[in-house]
CSV table of C-alpha atoms and ligand atoms in Angstrom, one decimal:
chain,number,residue,atom,x,y,z
Z,1,UNK,CA,7.4,-5.3,-46.9
Z,2,UNK,CA,4.0,-3.8,-47.9
Z,3,UNK,CA,4.4,-0.5,-49.7
Z,4,UNK,CA,4.9,2.2,-47.1
Z,5,UNK,CA,1.8,4.1,-48.3
Z,6,UNK,CA,-0.4,1.0,-47.7
Z,7,UNK,CA,0.8,0.3,-44.1
Z,8,UNK,CA,-2.0,1.0,-41.7
Z,9,UNK,CA,-1.0,4.1,-39.7
Z,10,UNK,CA,-2.2,5.9,-36.6
Z,11,UNK,CA,-1.6,9.7,-36.3
Z,12,UNK,CA,-1.8,11.3,-32.9
Z,13,UNK,CA,-0.6,14.9,-33.7
Z,14,UNK,CA,-2.5,16.7,-36.5
Z,15,UNK,CA,-3.8,20.3,-36.3
Z,16,UNK,CA,-7.1,20.4,-38.2
Z,17,UNK,CA,-6.6,23.9,-39.6
Z,18,UNK,CA,-2.9,23.2,-40.1
Z,19,UNK,CA,-3.8,20.3,-42.4
Z,20,UNK,CA,-5.9,22.5,-44.7
Z,21,UNK,CA,-4.8,22.1,-48.3
Z,22,UNK,CA,-3.7,25.6,-49.6
Z,23,UNK,CA,-6.2,25.3,-52.5
Z,24,UNK,CA,-9.0,24.8,-49.9
Z,25,UNK,CA,-8.0,28.0,-48.1
Z,26,UNK,CA,-7.5,29.9,-51.3
Z,27,UNK,CA,-10.9,28.9,-52.6
Z,28,UNK,CA,-12.7,30.0,-49.4
Z,29,UNK,CA,-10.8,33.3,-49.4
Z,30,UNK,CA,-11.8,33.9,-53.0
Z,31,UNK,CA,-15.5,33.1,-52.2
Z,32,UNK,CA,-15.5,35.4,-49.2
Z,33,UNK,CA,-13.5,38.2,-50.9
Z,34,UNK,CA,-10.7,38.0,-48.4
Z,35,UNK,CA,-7.2,38.9,-49.7
Z,36,UNK,CA,-4.8,36.2,-48.5
Z,37,UNK,CA,-2.3,36.4,-51.4
Z,38,UNK,CA,0.5,37.4,-49.0
Z,39,UNK,CA,0.5,33.9,-47.3
Z,40,UNK,CA,1.2,31.9,-50.5
Z,41,UNK,CA,4.3,31.6,-52.6
Z,42,UNK,CA,4.4,31.7,-56.4
Z,43,UNK,CA,3.7,27.9,-56.5
Z,44,UNK,CA,0.6,28.3,-54.3
Z,45,UNK,CA,2.2,26.8,-51.2
Z,46,UNK,CA,2.0,28.4,-47.8
Z,47,UNK,CA,4.9,30.8,-47.5
Z,48,UNK,CA,6.5,31.7,-44.1
Z,49,UNK,CA,9.9,32.4,-42.6
Z,50,UNK,CA,10.6,30.5,-39.4
Z,51,UNK,CA,8.3,29.4,-36.6
Z,52,UNK,CA,6.8,32.7,-35.4
Z,53,UNK,CA,6.0,33.7,-39.0
Z,54,UNK,CA,4.5,30.2,-39.5
Z,55,UNK,CA,2.1,30.9,-36.6
Z,56,UNK,CA,1.2,34.2,-38.3
Z,57,UNK,CA,0.5,32.5,-41.6
Z,58,UNK,CA,-1.4,29.7,-39.9
Z,59,UNK,CA,-3.7,32.2,-38.1
Z,60,UNK,CA,-4.2,34.3,-41.3
Z,61,UNK,CA,-5.3,31.1,-43.1
Z,62,UNK,CA,-7.8,30.5,-40.2
Z,63,UNK,CA,-9.5,33.8,-40.8
Z,64,UNK,CA,-11.4,32.3,-43.8
Z,65,UNK,CA,-12.8,29.5,-41.7
Z,66,UNK,CA,-15.8,31.3,-40.3
Z,67,UNK,CA,-18.7,28.8,-40.1
Z,68,UNK,CA,-19.5,25.3,-39.0
Z,69,UNK,CA,-20.0,24.4,-42.7
Z,70,UNK,CA,-16.4,25.5,-43.4
Z,71,UNK,CA,-15.1,23.2,-40.7
Z,72,UNK,CA,-17.3,20.4,-42.0
Z,73,UNK,CA,-15.8,20.7,-45.4
Z,74,UNK,CA,-12.3,21.1,-44.0
Z,75,UNK,CA,-12.6,18.0,-41.9
Z,76,UNK,CA,-13.7,16.0,-44.9
Z,77,UNK,CA,-10.9,17.3,-47.1
Z,78,UNK,CA,-8.3,16.5,-44.3
Z,79,UNK,CA,-9.6,13.0,-43.6
Z,80,UNK,CA,-9.6,12.2,-47.3
Z,81,UNK,CA,-6.0,13.3,-47.5
Z,82,UNK,CA,-5.1,11.2,-44.4
Z,83,UNK,CA,-7.0,8.1,-45.5
Z,84,UNK,CA,-5.2,8.3,-48.8
Z,85,UNK,CA,-1.9,7.9,-46.9
Z,86,UNK,CA,-3.1,4.7,-45.1
Z,87,UNK,CA,-4.1,6.5,-41.9
Z,88,UNK,CA,-6.8,4.4,-40.1
Z,89,UNK,CA,-7.0,6.5,-36.9
Z,90,UNK,CA,-6.3,10.1,-36.4
Z,91,UNK,CA,-6.5,12.5,-33.4
Z,92,UNK,CA,-6.9,16.1,-34.5
Z,93,UNK,CA,-6.3,19.2,-32.5
Z,94,UNK,CA,-9.4,21.3,-32.5
Z,95,UNK,CA,-9.2,24.9,-31.3
Z,96,UNK,CA,-12.3,26.7,-29.9
Z,97,UNK,CA,-10.4,29.9,-30.5
Z,98,UNK,CA,-10.8,29.3,-34.2
Z,99,UNK,CA,-14.3,27.8,-33.9
Z,100,UNK,CA,-16.4,30.6,-32.5
Z,101,UNK,CA,-13.8,32.3,-30.4
Z,102,UNK,CA,-14.1,30.2,-27.3
Z,103,UNK,CA,-17.9,30.6,-26.8
Z,104,UNK,CA,-19.4,27.3,-25.7
Z,105,UNK,CA,-22.6,27.7,-27.6
Z,106,UNK,CA,-20.8,28.4,-30.9
Z,107,UNK,CA,-18.3,25.7,-30.2
Z,108,UNK,CA,-21.1,23.1,-30.0
Z,109,UNK,CA,-22.2,24.1,-33.5
Z,110,UNK,CA,-18.7,23.9,-34.9
Z,111,UNK,CA,-18.1,20.6,-33.2
Z,112,UNK,CA,-21.3,19.1,-34.4
Z,113,UNK,CA,-20.3,19.9,-38.0
Z,114,UNK,CA,-16.8,18.5,-37.5
Z,115,UNK,CA,-18.2,15.3,-36.0
Z,116,UNK,CA,-20.7,14.9,-38.8
Z,117,UNK,CA,-17.9,15.0,-41.3
Z,118,UNK,CA,-15.9,12.6,-39.3
Z,119,UNK,CA,-18.8,10.1,-39.2
Z,120,UNK,CA,-19.2,10.4,-42.9
Z,121,UNK,CA,-15.5,9.9,-43.5
Z,122,UNK,CA,-15.5,6.8,-41.2
Z,123,UNK,CA,-18.4,5.3,-43.2
Z,124,UNK,CA,-17.0,6.1,-46.6
Z,125,UNK,CA,-13.2,5.9,-46.1
Z,126,UNK,CA,-12.7,3.7,-43.0
Z,127,UNK,CA,-10.8,6.3,-41.1
Z,128,UNK,CA,-11.6,7.0,-37.5
Z,129,UNK,CA,-11.1,10.5,-36.0
Z,130,UNK,CA,-11.1,11.7,-32.4
Z,131,UNK,CA,-10.8,15.3,-31.3
Z,132,UNK,CA,-8.4,16.9,-28.8
Z,133,UNK,CA,-9.5,20.3,-27.8
Z,134,UNK,CA,-6.5,22.6,-27.9
Z,135,UNK,CA,-5.7,26.0,-26.3
Z,136,UNK,CA,-3.1,28.3,-27.9
Z,137,UNK,CA,-0.3,29.3,-25.5
Z,138,UNK,CA,0.4,32.7,-26.9
Z,139,UNK,CA,-3.3,33.6,-26.8
Z,140,UNK,CA,-3.0,33.6,-22.9
Z,141,UNK,CA,-4.4,31.7,-20.0
Z,142,UNK,CA,-7.8,33.3,-19.9
Z,143,UNK,CA,-8.6,32.0,-23.4
Z,144,UNK,CA,-7.2,28.6,-22.3
Z,145,UNK,CA,-9.8,28.5,-19.6
Z,146,UNK,CA,-12.5,29.1,-22.2
Z,147,UNK,CA,-11.1,26.3,-24.3
Z,148,UNK,CA,-11.0,24.0,-21.3
Z,149,UNK,CA,-14.7,24.9,-20.6
Z,150,UNK,CA,-15.5,24.0,-24.1
Z,151,UNK,CA,-13.7,20.7,-23.6
Z,152,UNK,CA,-15.5,20.0,-20.3
Z,153,UNK,CA,-18.8,20.6,-21.9
Z,154,UNK,CA,-18.3,18.3,-24.9
Z,155,UNK,CA,-16.0,15.6,-23.5
Z,156,UNK,CA,-17.2,12.2,-24.6
Z,157,UNK,CA,-16.8,9.6,-27.4
Z,158,UNK,CA,-15.5,12.1,-29.9
Z,159,UNK,CA,-13.7,14.7,-27.8
Z,160,UNK,CA,-11.2,12.6,-25.9
Z,161,UNK,CA,-8.3,14.9,-25.1
Z,162,UNK,CA,-7.1,18.4,-24.2
Z,163,UNK,CA,-3.8,20.0,-25.2
Z,164,UNK,CA,-1.9,23.1,-25.7
Z,165,UNK,CA,-0.1,24.3,-28.9
Z,166,UNK,CA,1.3,27.7,-30.0
Z,167,UNK,CA,4.5,29.6,-29.0
Z,168,UNK,CA,6.3,27.6,-26.4
Z,169,UNK,CA,8.4,30.6,-25.5
Z,170,UNK,CA,5.4,32.5,-24.2
Z,171,UNK,CA,4.2,32.2,-20.7
Z,172,UNK,CA,4.8,29.1,-18.5
Z,173,UNK,CA,3.0,25.8,-18.2
Z,174,UNK,CA,1.9,26.7,-14.7
Z,175,UNK,CA,-0.2,29.5,-16.2
Z,176,UNK,CA,-2.3,26.8,-17.8
Z,177,UNK,CA,-2.5,24.4,-14.9
Z,178,UNK,CA,-6.1,25.5,-14.1
Z,179,UNK,CA,-7.2,24.6,-17.7
Z,180,UNK,CA,-5.5,21.2,-17.6
Z,181,UNK,CA,-7.0,20.5,-14.1
Z,182,UNK,CA,-10.4,21.2,-15.5
Z,183,UNK,CA,-9.9,18.9,-18.5
Z,184,UNK,CA,-8.4,16.1,-16.2
Z,185,UNK,CA,-11.5,16.3,-14.0
Z,186,UNK,CA,-13.8,15.2,-16.8
Z,187,UNK,CA,-11.4,12.4,-17.8
Z,188,UNK,CA,-9.8,13.8,-20.9
Z,189,UNK,CA,-6.4,12.6,-22.0
Z,190,UNK,CA,-3.7,15.3,-21.8
Z,191,UNK,CA,-0.9,16.4,-24.1
Z,192,UNK,CA,1.2,19.5,-24.3
Z,193,UNK,CA,3.5,20.9,-27.0
Z,194,UNK,CA,6.9,21.1,-25.3
Z,195,UNK,CA,10.6,20.4,-26.2
Z,196,UNK,CA,10.2,21.9,-29.6
Z,197,UNK,CA,11.2,25.6,-29.2
Z,198,UNK,CA,12.0,25.1,-25.5
Z,199,UNK,CA,14.7,22.7,-24.1
Z,200,UNK,CA,14.5,19.9,-21.5
Z,201,UNK,CA,13.3,22.3,-18.8
Z,202,UNK,CA,10.2,23.1,-20.9
Z,203,UNK,CA,9.4,19.3,-21.1
Z,204,UNK,CA,9.9,18.9,-17.3
Z,205,UNK,CA,7.6,21.9,-16.6
Z,206,UNK,CA,4.9,20.5,-18.9
Z,207,UNK,CA,5.1,17.1,-17.1
Z,208,UNK,CA,5.1,18.6,-13.6
Z,209,UNK,CA,2.7,21.5,-14.0
Z,210,UNK,CA,0.2,20.0,-16.5
Z,211,UNK,CA,0.6,16.3,-15.6
Z,212,UNK,CA,0.3,15.2,-19.2
Z,213,UNK,CA,0.8,11.6,-20.4
Z,214,UNK,CA,1.9,12.7,-23.9
Z,215,UNK,CA,4.2,15.4,-25.1
Z,216,UNK,CA,3.8,17.1,-28.5
Z,217,UNK,CA,7.3,16.9,-30.1
Z,218,UNK,CA,9.4,16.6,-26.9
Z,219,UNK,CA,12.4,16.0,-29.1
Z,220,UNK,CA,14.7,18.4,-27.3
Z,221,UNK,CA,14.6,16.1,-24.3
Z,222,UNK,CA,17.5,14.5,-26.1
Z,223,UNK,CA,19.7,17.3,-24.8
Z,224,UNK,CA,19.4,15.9,-21.2
Z,225,UNK,CA,20.1,12.2,-20.8
Z,226,UNK,CA,18.6,12.1,-17.3
Z,227,UNK,CA,15.3,13.4,-18.8
Z,228,UNK,CA,15.5,10.8,-21.6
Z,229,UNK,CA,15.7,8.1,-18.9
Z,230,UNK,CA,12.8,9.6,-17.0
Z,231,UNK,CA,10.6,9.7,-20.1
Z,232,UNK,CA,11.5,6.0,-20.8
Z,233,UNK,CA,10.9,4.9,-17.2
Z,234,UNK,CA,7.6,6.8,-16.9
Z,235,UNK,CA,6.3,5.7,-20.3
Z,236,UNK,CA,5.7,9.3,-21.4
Z,237,UNK,CA,4.7,9.1,-25.1
Z,238,UNK,CA,6.3,11.6,-27.6
Z,239,UNK,CA,4.3,12.7,-30.6
Z,240,UNK,CA,7.3,13.2,-32.8
Z,241,UNK,CA,6.9,15.2,-36.1
Z,242,UNK,CA,10.2,14.9,-37.9
Z,243,UNK,CA,9.2,16.6,-41.1
Z,244,UNK,CA,7.8,19.5,-39.2
Z,245,UNK,CA,11.0,19.9,-37.2
Z,246,UNK,CA,13.1,19.9,-40.3
Z,247,UNK,CA,10.8,22.3,-42.3
Z,248,UNK,CA,10.7,24.8,-39.4
Z,249,UNK,CA,14.5,24.7,-39.0
Z,250,UNK,CA,14.8,23.0,-35.6
Z,251,UNK,CA,17.2,20.4,-37.2
Z,252,UNK,CA,19.1,21.1,-40.4
Z,253,UNK,CA,18.3,17.6,-41.8
Z,254,UNK,CA,16.6,14.4,-40.9
Z,255,UNK,CA,20.0,12.7,-40.3
Z,256,UNK,CA,20.5,15.0,-37.3
Z,257,UNK,CA,16.9,14.5,-35.9
Z,258,UNK,CA,16.9,12.6,-32.6
Z,259,UNK,CA,13.8,10.4,-33.2
Z,260,UNK,CA,15.9,7.3,-33.7
Z,261,UNK,CA,18.1,8.0,-30.7
Z,262,UNK,CA,15.1,8.5,-28.5
Z,263,UNK,CA,13.6,5.2,-29.7
Z,264,UNK,CA,16.8,3.4,-29.1
Z,265,UNK,CA,16.9,4.9,-25.6
Z,266,UNK,CA,13.6,3.2,-24.8
Z,267,UNK,CA,11.3,6.3,-25.1
Z,268,UNK,CA,7.8,5.6,-26.5
Z,269,UNK,CA,7.8,7.5,-29.8
Z,270,UNK,CA,5.0,7.9,-32.3
Z,271,UNK,CA,5.2,9.8,-35.6
Z,272,UNK,CA,2.9,12.4,-37.0
Z,273,UNK,CA,2.8,15.2,-39.6
Z,274,UNK,CA,1.7,18.2,-37.5
Z,275,UNK,CA,0.6,20.5,-40.3
Z,276,UNK,CA,1.3,18.5,-43.5
Z,277,UNK,CA,0.8,21.0,-46.3
Z,278,UNK,CA,2.8,23.6,-44.5
Z,279,UNK,CA,5.7,21.2,-44.3
Z,280,UNK,CA,5.3,19.5,-47.7
Z,281,UNK,CA,4.8,16.2,-45.9
Z,282,UNK,CA,2.4,13.2,-45.6
Z,283,UNK,CA,2.5,10.2,-43.3
Z,284,UNK,CA,4.0,8.2,-46.1
Z,285,UNK,CA,6.8,10.7,-46.6
Z,286,UNK,CA,7.4,10.6,-42.8
Z,287,UNK,CA,7.7,6.8,-43.0
Z,288,UNK,CA,9.9,7.0,-46.1
Z,289,UNK,CA,12.3,9.4,-44.4
Z,290,UNK,CA,12.6,7.1,-41.4
Z,291,UNK,CA,13.3,4.1,-43.7
Z,292,UNK,CA,15.8,6.0,-45.8
Z,293,UNK,CA,17.7,7.8,-43.0
Z,294,UNK,CA,17.5,5.3,-40.1
Z,295,UNK,CA,16.8,2.0,-41.8
Z,296,UNK,CA,13.4,1.6,-40.1
Z,297,UNK,CA,11.4,-1.3,-41.5
Z,298,UNK,CA,8.4,-3.5,-40.6
Z,299,UNK,CA,9.3,-4.0,-36.9
Z,300,UNK,CA,9.8,-0.3,-36.3
Z,301,UNK,CA,6.6,0.6,-38.1
Z,302,UNK,CA,4.6,-2.1,-36.3
Z,303,UNK,CA,5.9,-0.8,-33.0
Z,304,UNK,CA,5.0,2.8,-34.0
Z,305,UNK,CA,1.4,1.7,-34.6
Z,306,UNK,CA,1.2,-0.3,-31.4
Z,307,UNK,CA,2.6,2.6,-29.3
Z,308,UNK,CA,0.2,5.0,-30.9
Z,309,UNK,CA,-2.7,2.5,-30.3
Z,310,UNK,CA,-1.9,2.3,-26.6
Z,311,UNK,CA,-1.4,6.0,-26.3
Z,312,UNK,CA,-4.5,7.1,-28.2
Z,313,UNK,CA,-7.1,9.0,-26.1
Z,314,UNK,CA,-10.0,6.9,-27.3
Z,315,UNK,CA,-12.5,4.7,-25.4
Z,316,UNK,CA,-11.7,0.9,-25.1
Z,317,UNK,CA,-14.2,-0.1,-27.8
Z,318,UNK,CA,-12.6,2.2,-30.3
Z,319,UNK,CA,-9.1,1.0,-29.3
Z,320,UNK,CA,-10.2,-2.6,-29.7
Z,321,UNK,CA,-11.7,-1.9,-33.2
Z,322,UNK,CA,-8.5,-0.2,-34.3
Z,323,UNK,CA,-6.4,-3.1,-32.9
Z,324,UNK,CA,-8.5,-5.6,-35.0
Z,325,UNK,CA,-7.9,-3.5,-38.1
Z,326,UNK,CA,-4.2,-3.5,-37.5
Z,327,UNK,CA,-4.2,-7.3,-37.1
Z,328,UNK,CA,-6.2,-7.8,-40.2
Z,329,UNK,CA,-3.7,-5.9,-42.5
B,1,LIG,N1,0.5,24.9,-34.0
B,1,LIG,C1,0.5,24.3,-35.2
B,1,LIG,N2,1.7,23.7,-35.4
B,1,LIG,C2,2.4,23.9,-34.3
B,1,LIG,C3,3.7,23.6,-33.9
B,1,LIG,N3,4.5,22.8,-34.7
B,1,LIG,N4,4.2,24.0,-32.7
B,1,LIG,C4,3.4,24.8,-32.0
B,1,LIG,N5,2.1,25.1,-32.3
B,1,LIG,C5,1.7,24.7,-33.5
B,2,LIG,ZN1,1.7,20.6,-33.3
């Protein structure tokens, strides 16, 4: 089989800020005279202790991203990183909360900068990016409405989805139904983080109250065989991030991760990195882990790419262009 790194990959679950190389954040902090030393370890990697602390470090890193130019440079750095791992299509979570604080006018400027970088990366590196506007659960439902407003105002060829990330143990999906209804109205694809820090009920609530076609993570559905069957029958797509789940302590090792059991049960699974530098991972490392621990090979990796292609929130022309690239490799 082709070297894992060279396999053409599609990634549906990547937080733009969470993909920031630590050196990129450190450099911006230095230039802006912001002291961020507390969020790095002695080796210069992001340092956190568990999920809630991870969110704190993530948000601290975001404080240095204060202008559209910062997001332009970040987008280029992230897409270079992804293209280097064989990624040909990526959907990135973009948060208006970190791009102008939810103000639609500011958001347009940030988004224009991100899209300009994506266009440049596509021309130079052959990687296609689409954006999924994302609200942050623990920031509350009012901010989610602002995020949805930003999504409504900018939905189109580049902004193709709406989602929710953040602390799954805060509030309830029904508190965000208004925001998701607004996003659905303008034709955006919908995804919600669930079944990561919450169990099967959390996945059920996201499906019922937010009517999403994809679930971010969703792996704890494995705790309820009836829910696993429902996901398989309804074709709900899971954006599984094994390395993230192990790094954050959800599973003690990849051997105990349910991704292979979910796939064997007929659930549509895709694989992503979530916040790669935080978890010391890349798409190639994710693939390598699946090959080493579960014996995944060309058929499984082909099927991952095809599932992601069908589940991507892009327009038909983009999907067809990515399909042609997959066939050509
Ligand atoms: N934001 C960034 N990464 C996240 C994760 N793994 N879960 C919830 N929110 C996030
Ligand atoms: Zn995520």
